[in-house]
Short mmCIF file of C-alpha atoms in Angstrom, two decimals:
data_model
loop_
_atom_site.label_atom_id
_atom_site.label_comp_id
_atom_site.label_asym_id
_atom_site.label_seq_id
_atom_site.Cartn_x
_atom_site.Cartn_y
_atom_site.Cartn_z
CA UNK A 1 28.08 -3.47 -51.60
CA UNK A 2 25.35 -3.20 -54.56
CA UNK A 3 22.65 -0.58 -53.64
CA UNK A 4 20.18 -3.36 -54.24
CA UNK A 5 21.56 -5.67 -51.46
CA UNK A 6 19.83 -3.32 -48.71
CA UNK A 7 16.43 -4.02 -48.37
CA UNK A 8 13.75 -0.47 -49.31
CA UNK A 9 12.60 -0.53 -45.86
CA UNK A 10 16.00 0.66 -44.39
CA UNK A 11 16.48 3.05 -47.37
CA UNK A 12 13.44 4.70 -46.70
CA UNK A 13 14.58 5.93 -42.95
CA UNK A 14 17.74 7.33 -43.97
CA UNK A 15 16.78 10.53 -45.03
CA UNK A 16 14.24 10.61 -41.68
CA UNK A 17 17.68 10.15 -39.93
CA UNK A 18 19.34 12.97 -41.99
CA UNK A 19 16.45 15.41 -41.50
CA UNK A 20 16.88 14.64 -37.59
CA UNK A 21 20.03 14.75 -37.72
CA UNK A 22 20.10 18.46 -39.38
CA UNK A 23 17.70 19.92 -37.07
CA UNK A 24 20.13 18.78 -34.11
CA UNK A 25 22.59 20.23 -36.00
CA UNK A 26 20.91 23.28 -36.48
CA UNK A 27 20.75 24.05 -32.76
CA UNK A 28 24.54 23.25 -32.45
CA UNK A 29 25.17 19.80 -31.33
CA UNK A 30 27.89 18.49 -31.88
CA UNK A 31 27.32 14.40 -30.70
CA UNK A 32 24.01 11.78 -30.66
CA UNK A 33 23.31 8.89 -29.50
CA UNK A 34 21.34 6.23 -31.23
CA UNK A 35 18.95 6.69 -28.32
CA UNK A 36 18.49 10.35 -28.72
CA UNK A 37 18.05 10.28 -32.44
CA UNK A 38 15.61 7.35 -32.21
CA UNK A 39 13.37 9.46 -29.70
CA UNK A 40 13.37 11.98 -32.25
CA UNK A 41 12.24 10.22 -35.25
CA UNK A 42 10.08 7.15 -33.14
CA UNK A 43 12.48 4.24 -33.90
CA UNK A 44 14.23 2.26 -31.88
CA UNK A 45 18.12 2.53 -30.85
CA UNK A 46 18.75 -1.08 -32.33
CA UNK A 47 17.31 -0.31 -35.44
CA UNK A 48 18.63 2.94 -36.44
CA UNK A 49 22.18 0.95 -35.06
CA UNK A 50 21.05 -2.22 -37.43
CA UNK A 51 20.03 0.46 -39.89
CA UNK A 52 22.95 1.89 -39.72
CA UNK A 53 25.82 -0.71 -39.63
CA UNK A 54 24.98 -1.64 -43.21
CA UNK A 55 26.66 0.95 -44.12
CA UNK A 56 30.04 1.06 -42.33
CA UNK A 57 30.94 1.83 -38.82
CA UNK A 58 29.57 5.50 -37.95
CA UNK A 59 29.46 5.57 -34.25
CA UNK A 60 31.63 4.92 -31.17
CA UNK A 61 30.38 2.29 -28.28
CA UNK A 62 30.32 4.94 -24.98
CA UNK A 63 30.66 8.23 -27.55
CA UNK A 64 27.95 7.97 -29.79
CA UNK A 65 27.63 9.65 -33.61
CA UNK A 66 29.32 12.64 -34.57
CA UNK A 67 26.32 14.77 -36.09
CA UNK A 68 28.22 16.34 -38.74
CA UNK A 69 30.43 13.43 -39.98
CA UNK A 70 26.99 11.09 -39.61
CA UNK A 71 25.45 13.90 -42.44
CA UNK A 72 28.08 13.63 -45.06
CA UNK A 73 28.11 9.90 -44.95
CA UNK A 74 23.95 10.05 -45.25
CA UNK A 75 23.99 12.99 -47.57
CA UNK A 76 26.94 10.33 -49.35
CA UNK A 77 24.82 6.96 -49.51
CA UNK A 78 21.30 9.04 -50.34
CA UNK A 79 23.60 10.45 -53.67
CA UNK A 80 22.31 14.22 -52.31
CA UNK A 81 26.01 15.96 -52.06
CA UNK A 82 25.09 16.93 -55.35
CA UNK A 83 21.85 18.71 -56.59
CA UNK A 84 19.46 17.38 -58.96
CA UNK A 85 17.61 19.23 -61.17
CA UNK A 86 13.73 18.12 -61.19
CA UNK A 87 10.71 18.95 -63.11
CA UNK A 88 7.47 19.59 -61.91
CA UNK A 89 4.25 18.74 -63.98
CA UNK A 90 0.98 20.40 -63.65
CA UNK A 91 0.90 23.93 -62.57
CA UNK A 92 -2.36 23.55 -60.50
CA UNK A 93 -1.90 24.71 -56.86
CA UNK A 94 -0.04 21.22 -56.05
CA UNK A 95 2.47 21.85 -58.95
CA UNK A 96 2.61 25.89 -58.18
CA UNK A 97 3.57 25.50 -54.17
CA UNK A 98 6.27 22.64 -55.56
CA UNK A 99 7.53 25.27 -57.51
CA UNK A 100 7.84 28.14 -54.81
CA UNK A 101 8.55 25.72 -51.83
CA UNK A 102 11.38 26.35 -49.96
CA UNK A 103 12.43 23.39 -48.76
CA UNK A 104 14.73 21.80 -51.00
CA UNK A 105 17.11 23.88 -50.30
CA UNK A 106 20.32 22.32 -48.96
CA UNK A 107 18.86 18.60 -49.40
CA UNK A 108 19.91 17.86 -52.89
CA UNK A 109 16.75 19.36 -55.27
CA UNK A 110 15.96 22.07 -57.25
CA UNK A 111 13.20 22.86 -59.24
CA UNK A 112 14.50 23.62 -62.87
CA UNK A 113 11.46 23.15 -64.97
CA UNK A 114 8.08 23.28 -64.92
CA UNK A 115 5.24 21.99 -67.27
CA UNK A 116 1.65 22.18 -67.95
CA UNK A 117 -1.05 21.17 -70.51
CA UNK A 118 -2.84 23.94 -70.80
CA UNK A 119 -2.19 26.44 -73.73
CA UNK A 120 -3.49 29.64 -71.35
CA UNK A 121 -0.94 28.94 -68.71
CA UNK A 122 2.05 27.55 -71.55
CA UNK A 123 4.06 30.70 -71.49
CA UNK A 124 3.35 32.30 -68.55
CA UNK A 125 5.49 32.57 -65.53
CA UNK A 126 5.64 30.90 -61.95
CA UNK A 127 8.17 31.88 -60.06
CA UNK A 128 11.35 32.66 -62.22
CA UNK A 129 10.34 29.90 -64.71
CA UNK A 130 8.40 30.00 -68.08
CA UNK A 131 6.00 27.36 -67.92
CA UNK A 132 6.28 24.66 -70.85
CA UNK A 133 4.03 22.90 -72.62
CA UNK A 134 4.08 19.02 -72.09
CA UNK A 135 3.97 18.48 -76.10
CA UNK A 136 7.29 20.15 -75.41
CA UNK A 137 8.06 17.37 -72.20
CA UNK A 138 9.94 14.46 -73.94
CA UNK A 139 12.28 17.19 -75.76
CA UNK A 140 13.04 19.62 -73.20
CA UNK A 141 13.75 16.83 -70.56
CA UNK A 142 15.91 14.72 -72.52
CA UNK A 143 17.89 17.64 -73.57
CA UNK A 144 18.32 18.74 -70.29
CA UNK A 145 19.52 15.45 -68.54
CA UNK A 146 16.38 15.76 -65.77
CA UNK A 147 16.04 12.95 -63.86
CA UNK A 148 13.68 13.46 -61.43
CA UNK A 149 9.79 14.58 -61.57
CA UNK A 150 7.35 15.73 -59.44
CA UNK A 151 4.12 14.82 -60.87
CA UNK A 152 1.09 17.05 -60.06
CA UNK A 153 -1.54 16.38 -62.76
CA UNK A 154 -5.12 14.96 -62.12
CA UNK A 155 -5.26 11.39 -61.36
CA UNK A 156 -7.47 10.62 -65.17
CA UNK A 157 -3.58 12.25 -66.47
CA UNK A 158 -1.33 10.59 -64.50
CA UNK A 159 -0.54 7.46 -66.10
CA UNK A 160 0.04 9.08 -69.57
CA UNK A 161 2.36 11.72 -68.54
CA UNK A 162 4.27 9.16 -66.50
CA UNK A 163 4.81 7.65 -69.83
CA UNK A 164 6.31 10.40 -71.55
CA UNK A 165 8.71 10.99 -68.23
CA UNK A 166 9.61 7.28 -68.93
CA UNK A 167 10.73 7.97 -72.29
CA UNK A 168 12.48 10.93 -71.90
CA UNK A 169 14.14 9.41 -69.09
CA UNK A 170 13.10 10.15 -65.76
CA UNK A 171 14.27 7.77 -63.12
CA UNK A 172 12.40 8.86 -60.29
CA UNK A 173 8.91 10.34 -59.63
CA UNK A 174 7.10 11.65 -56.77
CA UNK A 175 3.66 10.89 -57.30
CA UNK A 176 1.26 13.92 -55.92
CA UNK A 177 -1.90 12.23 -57.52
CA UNK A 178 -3.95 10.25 -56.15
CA UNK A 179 -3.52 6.72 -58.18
CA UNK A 180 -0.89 4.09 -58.40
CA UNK A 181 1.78 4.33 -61.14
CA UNK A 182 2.60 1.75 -63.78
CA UNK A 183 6.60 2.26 -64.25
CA UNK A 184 8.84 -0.46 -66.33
CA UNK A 185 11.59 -1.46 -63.90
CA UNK A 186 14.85 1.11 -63.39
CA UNK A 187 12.06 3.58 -62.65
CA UNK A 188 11.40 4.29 -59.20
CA UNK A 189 7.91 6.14 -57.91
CA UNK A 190 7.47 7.27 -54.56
CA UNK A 191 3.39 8.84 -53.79
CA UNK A 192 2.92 11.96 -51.49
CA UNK A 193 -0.54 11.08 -50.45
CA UNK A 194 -2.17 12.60 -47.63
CA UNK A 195 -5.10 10.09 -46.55
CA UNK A 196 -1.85 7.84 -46.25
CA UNK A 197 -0.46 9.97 -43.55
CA UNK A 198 -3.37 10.83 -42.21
CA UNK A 199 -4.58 6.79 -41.70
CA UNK A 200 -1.65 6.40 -39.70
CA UNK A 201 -2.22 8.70 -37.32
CA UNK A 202 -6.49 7.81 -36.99
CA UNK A 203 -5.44 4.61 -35.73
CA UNK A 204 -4.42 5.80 -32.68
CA UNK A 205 -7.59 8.04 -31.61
CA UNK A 206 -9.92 7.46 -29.20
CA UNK B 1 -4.74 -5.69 -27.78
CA UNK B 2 -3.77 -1.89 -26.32
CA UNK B 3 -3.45 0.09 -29.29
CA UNK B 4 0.14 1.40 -28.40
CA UNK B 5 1.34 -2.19 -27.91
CA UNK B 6 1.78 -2.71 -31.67
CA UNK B 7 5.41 -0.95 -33.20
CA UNK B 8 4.79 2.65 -35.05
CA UNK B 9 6.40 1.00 -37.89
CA UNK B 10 3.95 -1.44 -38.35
CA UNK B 11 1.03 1.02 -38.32
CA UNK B 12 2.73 2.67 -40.98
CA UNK B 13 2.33 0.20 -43.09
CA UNK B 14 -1.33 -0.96 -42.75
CA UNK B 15 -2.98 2.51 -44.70
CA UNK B 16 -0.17 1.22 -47.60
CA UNK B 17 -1.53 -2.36 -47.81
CA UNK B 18 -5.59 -0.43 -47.89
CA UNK B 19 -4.65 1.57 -50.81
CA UNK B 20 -3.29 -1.45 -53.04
CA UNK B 21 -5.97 -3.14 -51.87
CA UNK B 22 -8.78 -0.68 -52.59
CA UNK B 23 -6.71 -0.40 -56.76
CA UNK B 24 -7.03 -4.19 -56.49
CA UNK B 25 -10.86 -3.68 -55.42
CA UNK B 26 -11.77 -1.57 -58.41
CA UNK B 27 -10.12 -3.65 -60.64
CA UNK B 28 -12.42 -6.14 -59.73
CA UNK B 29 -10.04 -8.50 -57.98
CA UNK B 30 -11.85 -11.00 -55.22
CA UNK B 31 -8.86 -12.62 -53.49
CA UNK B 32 -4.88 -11.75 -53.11
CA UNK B 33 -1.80 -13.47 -51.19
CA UNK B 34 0.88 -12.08 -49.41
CA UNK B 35 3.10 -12.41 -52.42
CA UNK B 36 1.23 -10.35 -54.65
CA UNK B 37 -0.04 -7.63 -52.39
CA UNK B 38 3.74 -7.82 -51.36
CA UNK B 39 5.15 -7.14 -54.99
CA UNK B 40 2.35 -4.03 -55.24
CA UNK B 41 3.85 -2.28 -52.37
CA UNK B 42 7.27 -3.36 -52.58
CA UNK B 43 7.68 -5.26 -49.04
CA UNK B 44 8.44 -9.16 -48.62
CA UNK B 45 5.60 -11.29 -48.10
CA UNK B 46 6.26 -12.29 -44.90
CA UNK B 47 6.48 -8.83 -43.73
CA UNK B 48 2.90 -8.61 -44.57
CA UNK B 49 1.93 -11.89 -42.82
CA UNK B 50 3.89 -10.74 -39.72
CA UNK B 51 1.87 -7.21 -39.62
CA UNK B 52 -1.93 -8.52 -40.35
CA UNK B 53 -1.11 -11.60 -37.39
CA UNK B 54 -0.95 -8.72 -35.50
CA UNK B 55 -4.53 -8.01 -35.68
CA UNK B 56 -6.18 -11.85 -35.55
CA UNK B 57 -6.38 -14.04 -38.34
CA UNK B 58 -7.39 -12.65 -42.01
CA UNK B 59 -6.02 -15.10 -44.48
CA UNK B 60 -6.42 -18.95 -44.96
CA UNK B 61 -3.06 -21.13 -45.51
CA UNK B 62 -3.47 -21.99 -49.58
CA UNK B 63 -6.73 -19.30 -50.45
CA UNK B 64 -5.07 -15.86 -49.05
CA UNK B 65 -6.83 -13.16 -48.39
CA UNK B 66 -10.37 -12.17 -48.90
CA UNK B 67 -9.86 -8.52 -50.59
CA UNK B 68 -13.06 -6.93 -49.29
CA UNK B 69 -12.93 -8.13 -46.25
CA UNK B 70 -9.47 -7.42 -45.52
CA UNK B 71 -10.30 -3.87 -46.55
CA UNK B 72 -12.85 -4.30 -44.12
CA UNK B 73 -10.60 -5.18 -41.56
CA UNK B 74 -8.10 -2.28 -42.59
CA UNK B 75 -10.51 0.23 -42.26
CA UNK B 76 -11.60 -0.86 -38.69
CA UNK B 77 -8.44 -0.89 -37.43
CA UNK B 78 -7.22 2.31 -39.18
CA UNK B 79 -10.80 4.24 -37.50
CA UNK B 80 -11.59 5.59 -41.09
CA UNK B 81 -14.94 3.30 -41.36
CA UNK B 82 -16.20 7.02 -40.09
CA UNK B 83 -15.55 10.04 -41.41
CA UNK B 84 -13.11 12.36 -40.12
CA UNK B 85 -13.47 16.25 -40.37
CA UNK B 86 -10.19 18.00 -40.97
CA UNK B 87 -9.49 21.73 -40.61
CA UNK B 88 -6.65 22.82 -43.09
CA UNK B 89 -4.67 26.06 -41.96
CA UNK B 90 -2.77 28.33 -44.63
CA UNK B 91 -4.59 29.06 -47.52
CA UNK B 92 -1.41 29.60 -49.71
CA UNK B 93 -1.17 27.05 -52.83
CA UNK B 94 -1.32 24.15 -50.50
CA UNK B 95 -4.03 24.75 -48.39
CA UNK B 96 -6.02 26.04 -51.75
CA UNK B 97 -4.93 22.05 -53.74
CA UNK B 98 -5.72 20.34 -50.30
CA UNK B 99 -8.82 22.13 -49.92
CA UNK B 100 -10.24 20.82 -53.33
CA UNK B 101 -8.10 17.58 -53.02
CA UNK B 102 -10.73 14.69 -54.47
CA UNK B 103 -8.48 12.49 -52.64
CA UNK B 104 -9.87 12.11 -50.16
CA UNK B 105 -13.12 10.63 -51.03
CA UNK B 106 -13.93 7.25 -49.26
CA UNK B 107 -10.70 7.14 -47.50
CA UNK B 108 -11.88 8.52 -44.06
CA UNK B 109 -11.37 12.78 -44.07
CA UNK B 110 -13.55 15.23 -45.45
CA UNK B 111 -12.06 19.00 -44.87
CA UNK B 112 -14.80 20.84 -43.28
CA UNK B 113 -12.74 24.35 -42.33
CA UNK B 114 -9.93 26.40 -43.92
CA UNK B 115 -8.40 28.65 -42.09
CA UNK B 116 -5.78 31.89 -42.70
CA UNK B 117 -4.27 35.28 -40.89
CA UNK B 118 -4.27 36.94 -43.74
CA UNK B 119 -6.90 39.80 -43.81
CA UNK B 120 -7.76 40.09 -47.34
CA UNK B 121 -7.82 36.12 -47.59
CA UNK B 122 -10.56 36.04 -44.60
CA UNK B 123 -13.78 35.97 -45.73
CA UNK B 124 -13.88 34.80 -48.94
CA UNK B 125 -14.18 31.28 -50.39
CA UNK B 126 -12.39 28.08 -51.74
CA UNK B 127 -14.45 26.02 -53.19
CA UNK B 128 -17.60 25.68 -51.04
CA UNK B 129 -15.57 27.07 -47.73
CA UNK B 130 -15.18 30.76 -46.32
CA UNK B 131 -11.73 31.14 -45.13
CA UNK B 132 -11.77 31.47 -41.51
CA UNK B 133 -9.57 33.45 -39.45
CA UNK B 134 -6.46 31.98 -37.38
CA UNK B 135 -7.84 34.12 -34.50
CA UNK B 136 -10.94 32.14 -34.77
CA UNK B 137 -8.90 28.93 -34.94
CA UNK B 138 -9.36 27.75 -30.93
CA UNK B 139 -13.17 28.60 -30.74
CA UNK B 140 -14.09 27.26 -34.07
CA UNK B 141 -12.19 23.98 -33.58
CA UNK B 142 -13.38 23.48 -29.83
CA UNK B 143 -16.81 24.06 -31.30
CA UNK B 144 -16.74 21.49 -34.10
CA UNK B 145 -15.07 19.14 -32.05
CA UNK B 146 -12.54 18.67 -35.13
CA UNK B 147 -9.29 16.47 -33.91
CA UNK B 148 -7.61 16.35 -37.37
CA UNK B 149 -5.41 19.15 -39.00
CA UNK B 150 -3.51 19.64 -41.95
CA UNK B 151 -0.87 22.62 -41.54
CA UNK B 152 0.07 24.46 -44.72
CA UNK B 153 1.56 27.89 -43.33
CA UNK B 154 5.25 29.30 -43.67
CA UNK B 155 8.07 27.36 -41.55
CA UNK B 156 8.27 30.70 -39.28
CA UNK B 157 4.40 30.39 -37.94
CA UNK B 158 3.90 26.52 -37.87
CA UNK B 159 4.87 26.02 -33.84
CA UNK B 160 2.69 28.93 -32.93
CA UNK B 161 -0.22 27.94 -34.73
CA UNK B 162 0.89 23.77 -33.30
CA UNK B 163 0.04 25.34 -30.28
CA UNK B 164 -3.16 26.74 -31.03
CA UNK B 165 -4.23 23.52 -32.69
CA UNK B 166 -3.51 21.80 -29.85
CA UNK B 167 -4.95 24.01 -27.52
CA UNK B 168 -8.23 23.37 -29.49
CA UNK B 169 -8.10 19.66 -28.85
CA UNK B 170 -6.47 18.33 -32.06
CA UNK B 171 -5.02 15.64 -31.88
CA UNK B 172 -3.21 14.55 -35.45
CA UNK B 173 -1.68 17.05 -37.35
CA UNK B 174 -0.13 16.50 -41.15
CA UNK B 175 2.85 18.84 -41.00
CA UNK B 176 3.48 20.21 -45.14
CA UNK B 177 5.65 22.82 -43.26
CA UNK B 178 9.21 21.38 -43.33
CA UNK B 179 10.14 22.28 -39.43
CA UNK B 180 9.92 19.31 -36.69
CA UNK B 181 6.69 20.34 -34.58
CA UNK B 182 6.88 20.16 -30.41
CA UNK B 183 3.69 18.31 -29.37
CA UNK B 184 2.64 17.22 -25.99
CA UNK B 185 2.24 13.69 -25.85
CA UNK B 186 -1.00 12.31 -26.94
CA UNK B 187 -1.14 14.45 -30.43
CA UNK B 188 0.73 13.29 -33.11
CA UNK B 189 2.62 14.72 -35.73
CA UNK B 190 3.35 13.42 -39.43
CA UNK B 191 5.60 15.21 -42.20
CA UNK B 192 4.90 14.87 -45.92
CA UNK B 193 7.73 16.09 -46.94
CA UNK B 194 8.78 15.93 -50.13
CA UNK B 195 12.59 16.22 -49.81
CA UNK B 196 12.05 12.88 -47.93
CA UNK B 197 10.36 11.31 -51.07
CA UNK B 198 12.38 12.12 -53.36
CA UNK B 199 15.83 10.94 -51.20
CA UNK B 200 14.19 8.08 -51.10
CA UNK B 201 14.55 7.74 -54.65
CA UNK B 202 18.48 9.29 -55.23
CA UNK B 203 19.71 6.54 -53.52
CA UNK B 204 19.08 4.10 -56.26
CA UNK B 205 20.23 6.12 -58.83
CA UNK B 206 23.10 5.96 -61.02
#
């Protein structure tokens, strides 16, 4: 099946799934039910089942989903069995915790470059990496194969960098600033913004 | 309407269509249909239709929607029409960007406490705020009345510090520590985590 056949929406739970899916792992189960895993992540049995059967034919009627086998085909489809390198823009405290955080680890990223505007912080270290200048961006990433960006410069910057991660080939970006992204298409952009998640839990206050 | 009746997933959606509507907005934009808003946030048309019926009747067959007073509507719905004050908790980089975040301006939050265990960080100040310490965290909070938390600290501390938050009455927390939180019902939980975003993306790669 083309990747493009499966409509975003579904895309966007699997890795909600897989992150569920590791935790339970992580305490040692071995089985799930669509049930149990749609408690966990607040979706419902069907659709995690609907979500899933576009994919192939993970579970048993009466047994459920093996956890472990369920992962590799996830980690499989999401194209995170390997590890992509990414570069993060802007070393401001957004860019810095990016490139200290923890949390990539074992879910396909890591942080292999880092880049900032300013000539004072050019040269200095964060972390075990030598920040570069962004004169140096288009260069250094197209030499490198990157493909991915994080992208953690002020919103009046945003668009213009984007442009120079177009052109040295970036495929995806994960938009930290606050402002929508003009991309040509082949480029996806996904935004980390917090009002976002915020606004969706407001609604439900008293 | 009760305001659990309505799916999670559609929720989700509604501070998505107030962003691109609020870019549309300050380009200067009056009116918008399904279709367009629909091919800014990269879900069908009749997705969108579906989710706003949900809430009463906001666009006229022919005309579409009314931008500004959609965003009206949006904002009612979402409870950010007031201001929200939000207590962050780790001053580490992420606390420190979210603490000077301009994002959040005219979107509903305002931080109005930072908070940290560390000794040598209590006391003094980011931006405008004295860091407060986590020992303080259930007075201060009861006392402010505060029901909105952002949680920046180390994967090790966040479900100790979940429970004081909740203890102090909060009752949404934004998770940036990548460990599922236990919450009693009636306080909500959502992860930005960007290992999610950027699976999101791998999938469509080459």
């Amino acid at each position: 099946m083309n990747n493009l056949d499966i409509p975003d929406i579904i895309i966007s739970r699997l890795p909600i799934y897989l992150r569920a899916l590791r935790h339970m792992q992580a305490q040692h189960t071995q089985t799930t039910s669509s049930q149990e895993l749609g408690a966990r992540v607040g979706i419902s049995a069907a659709q995690i089942r609907k979500d899933l059967s576009q994919f192939g034919e993970f579970g048993k009627q009466g047994t459920g989903y093996n956890i472990g086998f369920l992962i590799d085909k996830l980690r499989e489809i999401l194209k995170v069995v390997q590890v992509w390198d990414v570069a993060v823009i802007g070393m401001g405290d957004m860019g810095h915790a990016l490139a200290r955080y923890q949390g990539f680890k074992d879910r396909g990223f890591r942080v292999a470059m880092v880049f900032d505007n300013n000539p004072s912080k050019v040269g200095t270290k964060v972390e075990s990496f030598v920040i570069r200048s962004t004169q140096d961006l288009v260069t250094s990433i197209k030499q490198s194969g990157i493909k991915v960006a994080m992208l953690c410069v002020p919103a009046a910057e945003a668009q213009d960098v984007t442009d120079l991660l177009v052109e040295a080939g970036v495929k995806a970006i994960l938009n930290y600033a606050p402002i929508s992204l003009s991309v040509p298409s082949g480029v996806r952009v996904q935004y980390l913004d917090p009002s976002i998640g915020l606004q969706r839990m407001t609604y439900y206050m008293e």
